[in-house]
Amino acid sequence: FNTAPEDMHLAERLFGLLGKTWTIEEAMMPLATAVAGTGPALSCYLIERGRIDYRHMPPAQRKRLASDLADAAKKTGFNIEGIDALTEGIVNGVIHLLNEKHLTPSALRKRITSQRGTTEAALAVLHEGGTLSEALEAAKKRAEALSGG
């Protein structure tokens, strides 16, 4: 699929109004879905598992959580420029939402986990003792199945 440069520029300008954007190859979309789509629930899971006080989480601890997510993404092949900024945005967004809406990580995780979706696939791997990168790989495979790929 080829997109004209002027169309890409327009899309980047439009989506840029909403926040940070990255341009990736179409083949990377299932992995992007795995990281960006399941990242919030995986962050909740890690906060729960680590019994982290998200109400008073120091910046260094937030950065470590984001770094764990970024490292797992890199191990699965999602090594884009800006992966650290992406995962920091995910973690900071989750913590903000937890505090703003007075939710527990468990409650938010349950709200954002679609039945038979990518997040459910990733969480199943973690509940079975798998690693974060294995969870992202499961989410990627589920994204591919959902897209018909």
JSON list of C-alpha atoms in Angstrom, two decimals:
[
{"chain": "A", "resi": 1, "resn": "PHE", "atom": "CA", "xyz": [0.00, 0.00, 0.00]},
{"chain": "A", "resi": 2, "resn": "ASN", "atom": "CA", "xyz": [1.57, 3.25, -1.12]},
{"chain": "A", "resi": 3, "resn": "THR", "atom": "CA", "xyz": [0.51, 6.59, 0.20]},
{"chain": "A", "resi": 4, "resn": "ALA", "atom": "CA", "xyz": [1.26, 9.81, -1.60]},
{"chain": "A", "resi": 5, "resn": "PRO", "atom": "CA", "xyz": [3.67, 12.06, 0.35]},
{"chain": "A", "resi": 6, "resn": "GLU", "atom": "CA", "xyz": [1.10, 14.87, 0.54]},
{"chain": "A", "resi": 7, "resn": "ASP", "atom": "CA", "xyz": [-1.45, 12.46, 2.04]},
{"chain": "A", "resi": 8, "resn": "MET", "atom": "CA", "xyz": [1.08, 11.29, 4.64]},
{"chain": "A", "resi": 9, "resn": "HIS", "atom": "CA", "xyz": [1.86, 14.90, 5.50]},
{"chain": "A", "resi": 10, "resn": "LEU", "atom": "CA", "xyz": [-1.84, 15.67, 5.96]},
{"chain": "A", "resi": 11, "resn": "ALA", "atom": "CA", "xyz": [-2.37, 12.57, 8.13]},
{"chain": "A", "resi": 12, "resn": "GLU", "atom": "CA", "xyz": [0.66, 13.43, 10.27]},
{"chain": "A", "resi": 13, "resn": "ARG", "atom": "CA", "xyz": [-0.59, 17.00, 10.74]},
{"chain": "A", "resi": 14, "resn": "LEU", "atom": "CA", "xyz": [-4.12, 15.87, 11.66]},
{"chain": "A", "resi": 15, "resn": "PHE", "atom": "CA", "xyz": [-3.06, 13.13, 14.07]},
{"chain": "A", "resi": 16, "resn": "GLY", "atom": "CA", "xyz": [-0.33, 15.39, 15.44]},
{"chain": "A", "resi": 17, "resn": "LEU", "atom": "CA", "xyz": [-3.07, 17.62, 16.81]},
{"chain": "A", "resi": 18, "resn": "LEU", "atom": "CA", "xyz": [-4.09, 14.74, 19.08]},
{"chain": "A", "resi": 19, "resn": "GLY", "atom": "CA", "xyz": [-0.61, 13.93, 20.38]},
{"chain": "A", "resi": 20, "resn": "LYS", "atom": "CA", "xyz": [2.67, 12.33, 19.40]},
{"chain": "A", "resi": 21, "resn": "THR", "atom": "CA", "xyz": [2.60, 10.31, 16.19]},
{"chain": "A", "resi": 22, "resn": "TRP", "atom": "CA", "xyz": [4.88, 7.69, 14.70]},
{"chain": "A", "resi": 23, "resn": "THR", "atom": "CA", "xyz": [4.93, 6.38, 11.17]},
{"chain": "A", "resi": 24, "resn": "ILE", "atom": "CA", "xyz": [5.47, 2.63, 10.94]},
{"chain": "A", "resi": 25, "resn": "GLU", "atom": "CA", "xyz": [5.35, 0.00, 8.24]},
{"chain": "A", "resi": 26, "resn": "GLU", "atom": "CA", "xyz": [1.97, -1.68, 7.82]},
{"chain": "A", "resi": 27, "resn": "ALA", "atom": "CA", "xyz": [3.51, -5.04, 8.74]},
{"chain": "A", "resi": 28, "resn": "MET", "atom": "CA", "xyz": [4.26, -3.61, 12.19]},
{"chain": "A", "resi": 29, "resn": "MET", "atom": "CA", "xyz": [0.60, -2.81, 12.93]},
{"chain": "A", "resi": 30, "resn": "PRO", "atom": "CA", "xyz": [-0.17, -6.02, 14.89]},
{"chain": "A", "resi": 31, "resn": "LEU", "atom": "CA", "xyz": [2.83, -5.37, 17.11]},
{"chain": "A", "resi": 32, "resn": "ALA", "atom": "CA", "xyz": [1.90, -1.71, 17.47]},
{"chain": "A", "resi": 33, "resn": "THR", "atom": "CA", "xyz": [-1.57, -2.86, 18.54]},
{"chain": "A", "resi": 34, "resn": "ALA", "atom": "CA", "xyz": [0.02, -5.23, 21.03]},
{"chain": "A", "resi": 35, "resn": "VAL", "atom": "CA", "xyz": [2.18, -2.53, 22.60]},
{"chain": "A", "resi": 36, "resn": "ALA", "atom": "CA", "xyz": [-0.11, 0.50, 22.48]},
{"chain": "A", "resi": 37, "resn": "GLY", "atom": "CA", "xyz": [-3.39, -1.38, 22.81]},
{"chain": "A", "resi": 38, "resn": "THR", "atom": "CA", "xyz": [-2.47, -3.73, 25.62]},
{"chain": "A", "resi": 39, "resn": "GLY", "atom": "CA", "xyz": [0.11, -1.48, 27.29]},
{"chain": "A", "resi": 40, "resn": "PRO", "atom": "CA", "xyz": [-2.38, 0.18, 29.65]},
{"chain": "A", "resi": 41, "resn": "ALA", "atom": "CA", "xyz": [-3.73, -3.13, 30.97]},
{"chain": "A", "resi": 42, "resn": "LEU", "atom": "CA", "xyz": [-0.22, -4.58, 31.21]},
{"chain": "A", "resi": 43, "resn": "SER", "atom": "CA", "xyz": [0.81, -1.51, 33.20]},
{"chain": "A", "resi": 44, "resn": "CYS", "atom": "CA", "xyz": [-2.12, -2.11, 35.56]},
{"chain": "A", "resi": 45, "resn": "TYR", "atom": "CA", "xyz": [-1.08, -5.74, 35.92]},
{"chain": "A", "resi": 46, "resn": "LEU", "atom": "CA", "xyz": [2.52, -4.77, 36.75]},
{"chain": "A", "resi": 47, "resn": "ILE", "atom": "CA", "xyz": [1.33, -2.19, 39.29]},
{"chain": "A", "resi": 48, "resn": "GLU", "atom": "CA", "xyz": [-0.91, -4.81, 40.92]},
{"chain": "A", "resi": 49, "resn": "ARG", "atom": "CA", "xyz": [1.71, -7.54, 40.88]},
{"chain": "A", "resi": 50, "resn": "GLY", "atom": "CA", "xyz": [4.36, -5.25, 42.33]},
{"chain": "A", "resi": 51, "resn": "ARG", "atom": "CA", "xyz": [1.93, -3.82, 44.89]},
{"chain": "A", "resi": 52, "resn": "ILE", "atom": "CA", "xyz": [3.06, -0.37, 43.74]},
{"chain": "A", "resi": 53, "resn": "ASP", "atom": "CA", "xyz": [1.46, 2.66, 45.36]},
{"chain": "A", "resi": 54, "resn": "TYR", "atom": "CA", "xyz": [0.41, 4.36, 42.14]},
{"chain": "A", "resi": 55, "resn": "ARG", "atom": "CA", "xyz": [-1.01, 7.35, 44.08]},
{"chain": "A", "resi": 56, "resn": "HIS", "atom": "CA", "xyz": [2.48, 8.37, 45.11]},
{"chain": "A", "resi": 57, "resn": "MET", "atom": "CA", "xyz": [4.67, 6.80, 42.46]},
{"chain": "A", "resi": 58, "resn": "PRO", "atom": "CA", "xyz": [7.98, 8.62, 42.08]},
{"chain": "A", "resi": 59, "resn": "PRO", "atom": "CA", "xyz": [9.07, 9.55, 38.55]},
{"chain": "A", "resi": 60, "resn": "ALA", "atom": "CA", "xyz": [11.96, 7.05, 38.68]},
{"chain": "A", "resi": 61, "resn": "GLN", "atom": "CA", "xyz": [9.55, 4.20, 39.42]},
{"chain": "A", "resi": 62, "resn": "ARG", "atom": "CA", "xyz": [7.25, 5.30, 36.57]},
{"chain": "A", "resi": 63, "resn": "LYS", "atom": "CA", "xyz": [10.24, 5.38, 34.25]},
{"chain": "A", "resi": 64, "resn": "ARG", "atom": "CA", "xyz": [11.30, 1.87, 35.35]},
{"chain": "A", "resi": 65, "resn": "LEU", "atom": "CA", "xyz": [7.81, 0.51, 34.65]},
{"chain": "A", "resi": 66, "resn": "ALA", "atom": "CA", "xyz": [7.81, 2.17, 31.21]},
{"chain": "A", "resi": 67, "resn": "SER", "atom": "CA", "xyz": [11.31, 0.83, 30.57]},
{"chain": "A", "resi": 68, "resn": "ASP", "atom": "CA", "xyz": [10.17, -2.73, 31.37]},
{"chain": "A", "resi": 69, "resn": "LEU", "atom": "CA", "xyz": [7.37, -2.35, 28.84]},
{"chain": "A", "resi": 70, "resn": "ALA", "atom": "CA", "xyz": [9.73, -0.83, 26.24]},
{"chain": "A", "resi": 71, "resn": "ASP", "atom": "CA", "xyz": [12.28, -3.63, 26.75]},
{"chain": "A", "resi": 72, "resn": "ALA", "atom": "CA", "xyz": [9.58, -6.27, 26.24]},
{"chain": "A", "resi": 73, "resn": "ALA", "atom": "CA", "xyz": [8.41, -4.48, 23.09]},
{"chain": "A", "resi": 74, "resn": "LYS", "atom": "CA", "xyz": [11.97, -4.42, 21.73]},
{"chain": "A", "resi": 75, "resn": "LYS", "atom": "CA", "xyz": [12.37, -8.15, 22.42]},
{"chain": "A", "resi": 76, "resn": "THR", "atom": "CA", "xyz": [9.30, -8.83, 20.28]},
{"chain": "A", "resi": 77, "resn": "GLY", "atom": "CA", "xyz": [10.69, -6.76, 17.41]},
{"chain": "A", "resi": 78, "resn": "PHE", "atom": "CA", "xyz": [8.98, -3.42, 18.03]},
{"chain": "A", "resi": 79, "resn": "ASN", "atom": "CA", "xyz": [12.14, -1.37, 18.17]},
{"chain": "A", "resi": 80, "resn": "ILE", "atom": "CA", "xyz": [10.91, 1.91, 16.77]},
{"chain": "A", "resi": 81, "resn": "GLU", "atom": "CA", "xyz": [12.45, 5.27, 17.42]},
{"chain": "A", "resi": 82, "resn": "GLY", "atom": "CA", "xyz": [10.42, 6.74, 20.23]},
{"chain": "A", "resi": 83, "resn": "ILE", "atom": "CA", "xyz": [9.48, 3.46, 21.94]},
{"chain": "A", "resi": 84, "resn": "ASP", "atom": "CA", "xyz": [10.59, 4.88, 25.29]},
{"chain": "A", "resi": 85, "resn": "ALA", "atom": "CA", "xyz": [8.41, 7.97, 24.83]},
{"chain": "A", "resi": 86, "resn": "LEU", "atom": "CA", "xyz": [5.49, 5.76, 23.81]},
{"chain": "A", "resi": 87, "resn": "THR", "atom": "CA", "xyz": [5.72, 3.51, 26.85]},
{"chain": "A", "resi": 88, "resn": "GLU", "atom": "CA", "xyz": [6.29, 6.46, 29.20]},
{"chain": "A", "resi": 89, "resn": "GLY", "atom": "CA", "xyz": [3.12, 8.01, 27.79]},
{"chain": "A", "resi": 90, "resn": "ILE", "atom": "CA", "xyz": [1.23, 4.78, 28.37]},
{"chain": "A", "resi": 91, "resn": "VAL", "atom": "CA", "xyz": [2.40, 4.43, 31.98]},
{"chain": "A", "resi": 92, "resn": "ASN", "atom": "CA", "xyz": [1.87, 8.10, 32.82]},
{"chain": "A", "resi": 93, "resn": "GLY", "atom": "CA", "xyz": [-1.57, 8.03, 31.21]},
{"chain": "A", "resi": 94, "resn": "VAL", "atom": "CA", "xyz": [-2.58, 4.97, 33.21]},
{"chain": "A", "resi": 95, "resn": "ILE", "atom": "CA", "xyz": [-1.42, 6.48, 36.48]},
{"chain": "A", "resi": 96, "resn": "HIS", "atom": "CA", "xyz": [-3.19, 9.74, 35.69]},
{"chain": "A", "resi": 97, "resn": "LEU", "atom": "CA", "xyz": [-6.41, 7.89, 34.88]},
{"chain": "A", "resi": 98, "resn": "LEU", "atom": "CA", "xyz": [-6.20, 5.75, 38.03]},
{"chain": "A", "resi": 99, "resn": "ASN", "atom": "CA", "xyz": [-5.84, 8.85, 40.17]},
{"chain": "A", "resi": 100, "resn": "GLU", "atom": "CA", "xyz": [-8.29, 11.03, 38.26]},
{"chain": "A", "resi": 101, "resn": "LYS", "atom": "CA", "xyz": [-11.09, 8.44, 38.23]},
{"chain": "A", "resi": 102, "resn": "HIS", "atom": "CA", "xyz": [-10.25, 6.95, 41.65]},
{"chain": "A", "resi": 103, "resn": "LEU", "atom": "CA", "xyz": [-9.91, 3.47, 40.16]},
{"chain": "A", "resi": 104, "resn": "THR", "atom": "CA", "xyz": [-7.81, 0.56, 41.31]},
{"chain": "A", "resi": 105, "resn": "PRO", "atom": "CA", "xyz": [-5.45, -0.99, 38.76]},
{"chain": "A", "resi": 106, "resn": "SER", "atom": "CA", "xyz": [-7.60, -4.12, 38.83]},
{"chain": "A", "resi": 107, "resn": "ALA", "atom": "CA", "xyz": [-10.79, -2.18, 38.09]},
{"chain": "A", "resi": 108, "resn": "LEU", "atom": "CA", "xyz": [-9.21, -0.28, 35.19]},
{"chain": "A", "resi": 109, "resn": "ARG", "atom": "CA", "xyz": [-7.63, -3.45, 33.80]},
{"chain": "A", "resi": 110, "resn": "LYS", "atom": "CA", "xyz": [-11.00, -5.18, 33.80]},
{"chain": "A", "resi": 111, "resn": "ARG", "atom": "CA", "xyz": [-12.68, -2.20, 32.13]},
{"chain": "A", "resi": 112, "resn": "ILE", "atom": "CA", "xyz": [-10.22, -2.09, 29.25]},
{"chain": "A", "resi": 113, "resn": "THR", "atom": "CA", "xyz": [-9.90, -5.82, 28.59]},
{"chain": "A", "resi": 114, "resn": "SER", "atom": "CA", "xyz": [-12.08, -6.89, 25.69]},
{"chain": "A", "resi": 115, "resn": "GLN", "atom": "CA", "xyz": [-13.32, -10.44, 25.68]},
{"chain": "A", "resi": 116, "resn": "ARG", "atom": "CA", "xyz": [-11.25, -12.51, 23.22]},
{"chain": "A", "resi": 117, "resn": "GLY", "atom": "CA", "xyz": [-9.15, -9.45, 22.35]},
{"chain": "A", "resi": 118, "resn": "THR", "atom": "CA", "xyz": [-5.45, -8.72, 22.33]},
{"chain": "A", "resi": 119, "resn": "THR", "atom": "CA", "xyz": [-5.34, -7.62, 25.95]},
{"chain": "A", "resi": 120, "resn": "GLU", "atom": "CA", "xyz": [-7.08, -10.77, 27.17]},
{"chain": "A", "resi": 121, "resn": "ALA", "atom": "CA", "xyz": [-4.54, -12.85, 25.23]},
{"chain": "A", "resi": 122, "resn": "ALA", "atom": "CA", "xyz": [-1.61, -10.97, 26.78]},
{"chain": "A", "resi": 123, "resn": "LEU", "atom": "CA", "xyz": [-2.97, -11.16, 30.31]},
{"chain": "A", "resi": 124, "resn": "ALA", "atom": "CA", "xyz": [-3.60, -14.90, 29.98]},
{"chain": "A", "resi": 125, "resn": "VAL", "atom": "CA", "xyz": [0.11, -15.40, 29.30]},
{"chain": "A", "resi": 126, "resn": "LEU", "atom": "CA", "xyz": [1.06, -13.37, 32.38]},
{"chain": "A", "resi": 127, "resn": "HIS", "atom": "CA", "xyz": [-1.41, -15.23, 34.57]},
{"chain": "A", "resi": 128, "resn": "GLU", "atom": "CA", "xyz": [0.21, -18.49, 33.43]},
{"chain": "A", "resi": 129, "resn": "GLY", "atom": "CA", "xyz": [3.64, -17.22, 34.51]},
{"chain": "A", "resi": 130, "resn": "GLY", "atom": "CA", "xyz": [4.86, -15.96, 31.15]},
{"chain": "A", "resi": 131, "resn": "THR", "atom": "CA", "xyz": [7.06, -12.95, 30.58]},
{"chain": "A", "resi": 132, "resn": "LEU", "atom": "CA", "xyz": [6.02, -9.51, 29.45]},
{"chain": "A", "resi": 133, "resn": "SER", "atom": "CA", "xyz": [7.57, -10.08, 26.02]},
{"chain": "A", "resi": 134, "resn": "GLU", "atom": "CA", "xyz": [5.69, -13.39, 25.70]},
{"chain": "A", "resi": 135, "resn": "ALA", "atom": "CA", "xyz": [2.50, -11.54, 26.62]},
{"chain": "A", "resi": 136, "resn": "LEU", "atom": "CA", "xyz": [3.13, -8.96, 23.89]},
{"chain": "A", "resi": 137, "resn": "GLU", "atom": "CA", "xyz": [3.83, -11.75, 21.40]},
{"chain": "A", "resi": 138, "resn": "ALA", "atom": "CA", "xyz": [0.46, -13.34, 22.29]},
{"chain": "A", "resi": 139, "resn": "ALA", "atom": "CA", "xyz": [-1.25, -9.98, 21.83]},
{"chain": "A", "resi": 140, "resn": "LYS", "atom": "CA", "xyz": [0.45, -9.57, 18.45]},
{"chain": "A", "resi": 141, "resn": "LYS", "atom": "CA", "xyz": [-0.73, -12.99, 17.31]},
{"chain": "A", "resi": 142, "resn": "ARG", "atom": "CA", "xyz": [-4.26, -12.18, 18.44]},
{"chain": "A", "resi": 143, "resn": "ALA", "atom": "CA", "xyz": [-4.13, -8.84, 16.56]},
{"chain": "A", "resi": 144, "resn": "GLU", "atom": "CA", "xyz": [-3.06, -10.70, 13.43]},
{"chain": "A", "resi": 145, "resn": "ALA", "atom": "CA", "xyz": [-5.93, -13.18, 13.84]},
{"chain": "A", "resi": 146, "resn": "LEU", "atom": "CA", "xyz": [-8.44, -10.37, 14.37]},
{"chain": "A", "resi": 147, "resn": "SER", "atom": "CA", "xyz": [-7.22, -8.54, 11.27]},
{"chain": "A", "resi": 148, "resn": "GLY", "atom": "CA", "xyz": [-7.51, -11.67, 9.17]},
{"chain": "A", "resi": 149, "resn": "GLY", "atom": "CA", "xyz": [-3.74, -11.83, 8.72]}
]
